[in-house]
């Protein structure tokens, strides 16, 4: 509104002074409409040069219109880009200098010299001002970039702090597991080995006794993996039929047994030589083999498609789903056959666990619902789906599907 206010005041002044320039003022007002109206505004050198020319004509007729050069300065400083702003401001400074030196007599060369000096001073002063304002703009831009960077760094720090909190909580839980579950399982293994050495195990108890020891060893390995905050042991071992040698130590020192178990766990980790793509299939085969030996029930494990690597935690979710399904079969199904199929499809990996057991009614049965809920939560955490097909007397089928990450491992 400043340009229009100046033009209105100068128009009234010239009318009162008897030097009316109504036509030129009207043309100038219309010319400024696309320059200073926000809706119609356009960055245009033609509009700017036209405004400078109209202002020059007004100044030559009535020097008081030199005050109107403010409108051209406003447009140049606000809308014209750097460094083209410099010659634009210089042209306005020439018009302003002509207006300021209008009262100087130009009968001799001295008058023109003084006029030139006034014009030059205007040009220098306004050019310096333009440079200072440009530097200020650069500083403001740099400040804005710095603020954006600080916001990004702050977000990163918050994420790192959150991650550190999660890691610290996992370490705390690992310590608790080590001091309770792992130590307890180590003691169980040591006591059972001591019992084997001191007493003759009746033949009818040999298989259950061996099964208990194997379950304790597997649970101990899983507990140690939790202590290390790693994925399940079966994924890292990657040897489906790997078995541990029987330990002949007595229970005279539980700490010695714990150290020997640590050593065997480290040895098994160092033997992981299979590719990441086949890790899950090997882990499932290992879990199935151990479950089959404990429950004396055959399990058929099949892998279809081309194995591709998943996020270790996604592999963990599928492995845990298979373990939970096998545990439910052992507790409730009364099955004679069990099948596990791992299928690598175009955009997802599917795990199917089938049995020919008793089945159950999903609508009414609450038995095992907690385990099914945990399975579903694990799979859905990776944008997957879990489907259960069963009915009384017709067996049970559990199908878990997790999308494959774009480009492989995420």
Coordinates of C-alpha atoms in Angstrom, one line a residue:
X1 CA 0.0 0.0 0.0
X2 CA 3.0 2.3 0.5
X3 CA 3.5 3.0 -3.3
X4 CA -0.2 3.9 -3.7
X5 CA -0.2 6.1 -0.7
X6 CA 2.9 8.0 -1.9
X7 CA 1.3 8.4 -5.4
X8 CA -1.9 9.7 -3.9
X9 CA -0.2 12.2 -1.6
X10 CA 2.0 13.5 -4.5
X11 CA -1.0 13.8 -6.8
X12 CA -2.9 15.9 -4.2
X13 CA 0.2 18.0 -3.7
X14 CA 0.7 18.7 -7.4
X15 CA -2.9 19.6 -7.8
X16 CA -2.7 22.0 -4.9
X17 CA 0.5 23.5 -6.4
X18 CA -1.0 23.9 -9.8
X19 CA 1.2 21.3 -11.4
X20 CA -1.4 18.5 -11.8
X21 CA -0.2 15.3 -13.5
X22 CA -3.4 13.4 -13.3
X23 CA -3.1 11.4 -16.5
X24 CA 0.5 10.3 -15.8
X25 CA -0.4 9.5 -12.2
X26 CA -3.4 7.4 -13.4
X27 CA -1.3 5.5 -15.9
X28 CA 1.3 4.9 -13.1
X29 CA -1.3 3.6 -10.7
X30 CA -2.7 1.2 -13.3
X31 CA 0.9 0.1 -14.2
X32 CA 1.5 -0.8 -10.5
X33 CA -1.5 -3.1 -10.2
X34 CA 0.3 -6.4 -11.3
X35 CA 3.4 -5.3 -9.4
X36 CA 2.1 -4.8 -5.9
X37 CA -1.2 -6.7 -5.9
X38 CA -0.5 -10.1 -4.2
X39 CA -2.9 -12.1 -6.3
X40 CA -1.6 -10.6 -9.6
X41 CA 2.0 -10.2 -8.6
X42 CA 4.7 -11.3 -11.1
X43 CA 8.4 -10.8 -11.1
X44 CA 9.0 -8.8 -14.3
X45 CA 11.8 -6.6 -15.4
X46 CA 9.5 -5.1 -18.0
X47 CA 7.1 -3.9 -15.3
X48 CA 10.0 -2.6 -13.2
X49 CA 11.6 -0.7 -16.1
X50 CA 8.2 0.8 -17.0
X51 CA 7.7 2.0 -13.5
X52 CA 11.2 3.6 -13.5
X53 CA 10.5 5.3 -16.9
X54 CA 7.1 6.7 -15.6
X55 CA 8.8 7.9 -12.5
X56 CA 11.5 9.6 -14.5
X57 CA 8.9 11.4 -16.6
X58 CA 7.0 12.6 -13.5
X59 CA 10.3 13.8 -11.9
X60 CA 11.3 15.7 -15.0
X61 CA 7.9 17.5 -14.9
X62 CA 7.6 17.8 -11.2
X63 CA 10.8 17.2 -9.1
X64 CA 8.7 16.5 -6.0
X65 CA 7.9 13.1 -7.6
X66 CA 11.4 12.1 -6.6
X67 CA 9.8 10.8 -3.4
X68 CA 8.0 8.3 -5.5
X69 CA 11.3 6.5 -6.3
X70 CA 10.6 4.7 -3.0
X71 CA 8.0 2.5 -4.9
X72 CA 10.7 1.4 -7.4
X73 CA 13.2 0.8 -4.5
X74 CA 10.6 -1.4 -2.7
X75 CA 10.0 -3.5 -5.8
X76 CA 13.7 -3.9 -6.6
X77 CA 14.7 -4.9 -3.0
X78 CA 11.7 -7.2 -2.5
X79 CA 11.2 -9.0 -5.8
X80 CA 14.2 -8.7 -8.1
X81 CA 16.8 -11.5 -7.7
X82 CA 20.5 -11.0 -6.9
X83 CA 22.8 -9.8 -8.6
X84 CA 20.4 -8.3 -11.1
X85 CA 19.1 -6.2 -8.3
X86 CA 22.2 -4.0 -8.4
X87 CA 21.7 -2.4 -11.9
X88 CA 18.0 -2.1 -11.1
X89 CA 18.7 -0.1 -7.9
X90 CA 21.3 2.0 -9.8
X91 CA 18.7 3.0 -12.4
X92 CA 16.3 4.1 -9.6
X93 CA 19.2 6.0 -7.9
X94 CA 19.8 8.0 -11.1
X95 CA 16.1 9.1 -11.1
X96 CA 16.4 10.0 -7.4
X97 CA 19.6 11.9 -8.0
X98 CA 18.0 13.9 -10.8
X99 CA 15.1 14.9 -8.6
X100 CA 17.4 15.9 -5.7
X101 CA 19.6 18.1 -8.0
X102 CA 16.7 19.7 -9.8
X103 CA 17.2 23.0 -7.9
X104 CA 20.8 23.3 -9.0
X105 CA 21.5 25.7 -11.8
X106 CA 22.8 24.0 -14.9
X107 CA 24.0 27.1 -16.7
X108 CA 27.6 26.0 -16.4
X109 CA 29.6 22.8 -16.2
X110 CA 29.7 23.0 -12.4
X111 CA 26.0 22.5 -12.2
X112 CA 26.3 19.3 -14.2
X113 CA 29.3 18.1 -12.1
X114 CA 27.3 18.6 -8.9
X115 CA 24.3 16.8 -10.4
X116 CA 26.6 13.9 -11.4
X117 CA 28.1 13.8 -7.9
X118 CA 24.6 13.6 -6.4
X119 CA 23.6 10.9 -8.8
X120 CA 26.8 8.9 -8.1
X121 CA 26.3 9.3 -4.3
X122 CA 22.8 7.9 -4.6
X123 CA 24.0 5.0 -6.7
X124 CA 26.9 4.1 -4.3
X125 CA 24.7 4.4 -1.1
X126 CA 21.9 2.3 -2.5
X127 CA 24.3 -0.3 -4.0
X128 CA 26.0 -0.6 -0.6
X129 CA 22.6 -0.9 1.0
X130 CA 21.6 -3.6 -1.5
X131 CA 24.8 -5.5 -0.7
X132 CA 24.2 -5.3 3.0
X133 CA 20.6 -6.5 2.7
X134 CA 21.8 -9.3 0.4
X135 CA 24.3 -10.4 3.1
X136 CA 21.5 -10.3 5.6
X137 CA 19.4 -12.5 3.4
X138 CA 22.3 -15.0 3.1
X139 CA 22.7 -15.0 6.9
X140 CA 19.0 -15.6 7.4
X141 CA 19.1 -18.5 4.9
X142 CA 22.1 -20.0 6.6
X143 CA 20.3 -19.6 9.9
X144 CA 17.3 -21.3 8.6
X145 CA 19.4 -24.2 7.2
X146 CA 21.2 -24.4 10.6
X147 CA 17.8 -24.6 12.4
X148 CA 16.6 -27.3 10.1
X149 CA 19.9 -29.2 10.7
X150 CA 19.5 -28.7 14.4
X151 CA 15.9 -30.1 14.3
X152 CA 17.2 -33.1 12.4
X153 CA 20.0 -33.6 14.8
X154 CA 17.6 -33.2 17.7
X155 CA 15.3 -35.8 16.2
X156 CA 18.3 -38.1 15.7
X157 CA 19.4 -37.6 19.3
X158 CA 15.9 -38.4 20.6
X159 CA 15.8 -41.5 18.5
X160 CA 19.3 -42.5 19.7
X161 CA 18.2 -41.8 23.3
X162 CA 15.1 -43.9 22.8
X163 CA 17.2 -46.7 21.3
X164 CA 19.7 -46.4 24.2
X165 CA 16.8 -46.8 26.6
X166 CA 15.6 -49.9 24.8
X167 CA 19.1 -51.4 24.7
X168 CA 19.6 -50.6 28.4
X169 CA 16.3 -52.3 29.3
X170 CA 17.3 -55.3 27.2
X171 CA 20.6 -55.5 29.0
X172 CA 18.7 -55.4 32.3
X173 CA 16.4 -58.1 31.3
X174 CA 19.4 -60.1 30.0
X175 CA 21.1 -59.9 33.4
X176 CA 17.9 -61.0 35.1
X177 CA 17.6 -64.0 32.7
X178 CA 21.2 -64.9 33.2
X179 CA 21.0 -64.7 37.0
X180 CA 17.8 -66.8 37.2
X181 CA 16.8 -68.9 34.2
X182 CA 20.2 -69.6 32.8
X183 CA 21.8 -70.4 36.1
X184 CA 18.8 -72.6 37.1
X185 CA 19.0 -74.6 33.8
X186 CA 22.7 -75.0 34.2
X187 CA 22.1 -76.5 37.7
X188 CA 19.4 -78.8 36.3
X189 CA 21.8 -80.1 33.6
X190 CA 24.6 -80.6 36.2
X191 CA 22.3 -82.4 38.6
X192 CA 21.0 -84.7 36.0
X193 CA 24.5 -85.6 34.8
X194 CA 25.5 -86.3 38.3
X195 CA 22.5 -88.5 38.8
X196 CA 23.5 -90.5 35.7
X197 CA 26.9 -91.0 37.0
X198 CA 25.9 -92.1 40.5
X199 CA 22.8 -94.2 39.6
X200 CA 22.0 -96.6 36.9
X201 CA 19.1 -95.3 34.8
X202 CA 16.4 -97.9 34.2
X203 CA 16.0 -98.7 30.5
X204 CA 12.4 -97.5 30.5
X205 CA 13.6 -94.1 31.8
X206 CA 16.5 -93.6 29.4
X207 CA 14.4 -91.9 26.6
X208 CA 12.5 -89.5 28.9
X209 CA 15.8 -88.8 30.8
X210 CA 17.6 -87.9 27.6
X211 CA 14.6 -85.8 26.4
X212 CA 14.6 -83.8 29.6
X213 CA 18.4 -83.1 29.3
X214 CA 18.0 -82.1 25.7
X215 CA 15.1 -79.7 26.5
X216 CA 17.2 -78.2 29.3
X217 CA 20.1 -77.7 27.0
X218 CA 18.0 -76.1 24.3
X219 CA 16.4 -73.9 26.8
X220 CA 19.8 -72.9 28.2
X221 CA 21.0 -72.0 24.8
X222 CA 17.9 -69.9 24.1
X223 CA 18.4 -68.2 27.5
X224 CA 22.1 -67.4 26.6
X225 CA 21.0 -66.0 23.3
X226 CA 18.5 -63.7 25.2
X227 CA 21.4 -62.7 27.4
X228 CA 23.4 -61.6 24.4
X229 CA 20.3 -59.8 23.0
X230 CA 20.5 -61.9 19.8
X231 CA 18.1 -63.8 17.6
X232 CA 17.0 -67.3 18.7
X233 CA 19.8 -69.8 18.9
X234 CA 18.4 -72.0 16.1
X235 CA 18.8 -69.2 13.6
X236 CA 22.5 -68.7 14.5
X237 CA 23.4 -72.4 14.8
X238 CA 22.1 -73.1 11.3
X239 CA 22.8 -76.8 11.6
X240 CA 19.5 -78.7 11.6
X241 CA 20.8 -82.0 13.1
X242 CA 23.5 -80.6 15.3
X243 CA 23.7 -82.2 18.7
X244 CA 25.8 -81.5 21.7
X245 CA 28.2 -84.1 23.2
X246 CA 27.2 -85.5 26.5
X247 CA 29.1 -84.0 29.4
X248 CA 30.6 -86.4 31.9
X249 CA 31.2 -83.9 34.6
X250 CA 29.7 -84.3 38.1
X251 CA 27.8 -81.7 40.1
X252 CA 30.8 -80.9 42.3
X253 CA 31.1 -77.5 40.6
X254 CA 28.2 -75.7 39.0
X255 CA 30.5 -72.9 38.0
X256 CA 32.6 -75.3 35.9
X257 CA 29.5 -76.6 34.2
X258 CA 28.4 -73.1 33.4
X259 CA 31.8 -72.3 31.9
X260 CA 31.8 -75.4 29.8
X261 CA 28.3 -74.6 28.5
X262 CA 29.5 -71.1 27.6
X263 CA 32.4 -72.6 25.7
X264 CA 30.1 -74.9 23.8
X265 CA 27.8 -72.0 23.0
X266 CA 30.7 -70.0 21.6
X267 CA 31.9 -72.9 19.5
X268 CA 28.4 -73.4 18.0
X269 CA 28.3 -69.7 17.1
X270 CA 31.7 -69.8 15.4
X271 CA 30.5 -72.7 13.2
X272 CA 27.8 -70.7 11.5
X273 CA 28.9 -71.0 7.9
X274 CA 25.6 -71.2 6.0
X275 CA 24.3 -68.3 3.9
X276 CA 21.8 -65.9 5.4
X277 CA 19.2 -66.9 2.8
X278 CA 19.0 -70.5 4.0
X279 CA 19.3 -69.7 7.7
X280 CA 15.6 -69.8 8.5
X281 CA 15.1 -73.1 6.6
X282 CA 18.0 -74.7 8.5
X283 CA 16.7 -73.3 11.8
X284 CA 13.2 -74.8 11.2
X285 CA 14.7 -78.1 10.3
X286 CA 16.8 -78.1 13.5
X287 CA 13.8 -77.2 15.7
X288 CA 11.7 -79.9 14.0
X289 CA 14.4 -82.5 14.5
X290 CA 14.8 -81.8 18.2
X291 CA 11.0 -81.7 18.7
X292 CA 10.6 -85.0 16.8
X293 CA 13.3 -86.7 18.9
X294 CA 11.7 -85.5 22.2
X295 CA 8.1 -86.4 21.3
X296 CA 8.8 -89.5 19.1
X297 CA 6.7 -88.0 16.3
X298 CA 7.9 -87.6 12.7
X299 CA 7.9 -84.0 11.3
X300 CA 8.3 -83.4 7.6
X301 CA 10.0 -80.1 6.8
X302 CA 9.9 -78.7 3.2
X303 CA 11.2 -75.5 1.7
X304 CA 9.9 -74.2 -1.7
X305 CA 10.9 -71.3 -3.8
X306 CA 14.3 -69.5 -3.8
X307 CA 15.4 -68.7 -0.2
X308 CA 15.9 -64.9 0.3
X309 CA 17.2 -63.2 3.5
X310 CA 14.8 -61.6 5.9
X311 CA 15.4 -59.3 8.8
X312 CA 16.7 -61.4 11.7
X313 CA 13.8 -60.3 13.8
X314 CA 11.3 -61.3 11.1
X315 CA 13.0 -64.7 10.9
X316 CA 12.7 -64.9 14.7
X317 CA 9.0 -64.2 14.5
X318 CA 8.5 -67.1 12.0
X319 CA 10.7 -69.4 14.0
X320 CA 8.8 -68.6 17.2
X321 CA 5.5 -69.2 15.4
X322 CA 6.7 -72.7 14.4
X323 CA 7.9 -73.5 17.9
X324 CA 4.6 -72.3 19.4
X325 CA 2.7 -74.4 16.9
X326 CA 4.7 -77.5 17.6
X327 CA 4.3 -76.9 21.4
X328 CA 0.5 -76.8 20.9
X329 CA 0.6 -80.0 18.9
X330 CA 2.5 -81.7 21.6
X331 CA 0.1 -80.5 24.3
X332 CA -3.3 -80.8 22.6
X333 CA -3.4 -82.4 19.2
X334 CA -2.7 -86.1 19.6
X335 CA -1.4 -86.0 16.1
X336 CA 0.4 -88.8 14.2
X337 CA 1.8 -86.7 11.4
X338 CA 3.2 -83.1 11.4
X339 CA 4.3 -81.1 8.4
X340 CA 6.2 -77.7 8.2
X341 CA 6.4 -75.9 4.8
X342 CA 8.5 -72.7 4.3
X343 CA 7.5 -71.1 1.0
X344 CA 9.4 -68.2 -0.6
X345 CA 6.9 -66.4 -2.9
X346 CA 7.3 -63.4 -5.1
X347 CA 6.7 -60.8 -2.4
X348 CA 6.3 -62.7 0.8
X349 CA 7.5 -65.7 2.8
X350 CA 4.9 -68.2 4.1
X351 CA 5.2 -70.6 7.0
X352 CA 2.6 -73.4 7.2
X353 CA 2.4 -75.9 10.1
X354 CA -0.1 -78.7 9.6
X355 CA -1.1 -81.7 11.8
X356 CA -3.7 -84.5 11.6
X357 CA -4.6 -84.2 15.3
X358 CA -7.8 -83.6 17.1
X359 CA -8.3 -80.0 16.1
X360 CA -10.6 -77.6 18.0
X361 CA -13.4 -75.1 17.6
X362 CA -12.0 -71.6 17.2
X363 CA -15.3 -70.0 18.1
X364 CA -15.6 -71.6 21.5
X365 CA -12.2 -72.9 22.5
X366 CA -10.0 -70.8 24.8
X367 CA -7.4 -73.4 25.3
X368 CA -4.1 -72.2 24.0
X369 CA -5.6 -68.8 23.0
X370 CA -2.8 -66.9 24.7
X371 CA -0.2 -68.7 22.5
X372 CA -2.2 -68.0 19.4
X373 CA -2.5 -64.4 20.3
X374 CA 1.3 -64.1 20.8
X375 CA 1.9 -65.8 17.4
X376 CA -0.5 -63.3 15.8
X377 CA 1.2 -60.3 17.4
X378 CA 4.7 -61.5 16.4
X379 CA 3.6 -61.9 12.7
X380 CA 1.5 -58.7 12.5
X381 CA 4.5 -56.7 13.9
X382 CA 6.1 -57.3 10.5
X383 CA 2.9 -56.3 8.6
X384 CA 2.2 -60.0 8.2
X385 CA -0.9 -62.2 8.6
X386 CA -1.7 -65.3 10.6
X387 CA -4.5 -67.6 9.6
X388 CA -5.7 -70.7 11.5
X389 CA -7.8 -73.4 9.9
X390 CA -9.2 -76.1 12.2
X391 CA -12.3 -78.0 13.3
X392 CA -12.8 -80.8 15.8
X393 CA -11.5 -84.1 14.5
X394 CA -9.9 -82.6 11.3
X395 CA -6.5 -81.4 12.4
X396 CA -5.1 -77.9 12.5
X397 CA -3.4 -75.7 9.9
X398 CA -1.5 -72.5 10.9
X399 CA -0.3 -70.2 8.1
X400 CA 1.9 -67.2 8.8
X401 CA 2.9 -64.8 6.0
X402 CA 5.4 -61.9 6.2
X403 CA 6.1 -59.6 3.2
X404 CA 9.6 -59.8 1.8
X405 CA 11.5 -56.4 2.1
X406 CA 12.1 -54.6 -1.2
X407 CA 15.6 -55.3 -2.3
X408 CA 16.1 -58.1 0.2
X409 CA 17.4 -57.5 3.7
X410 CA 16.1 -54.3 5.3

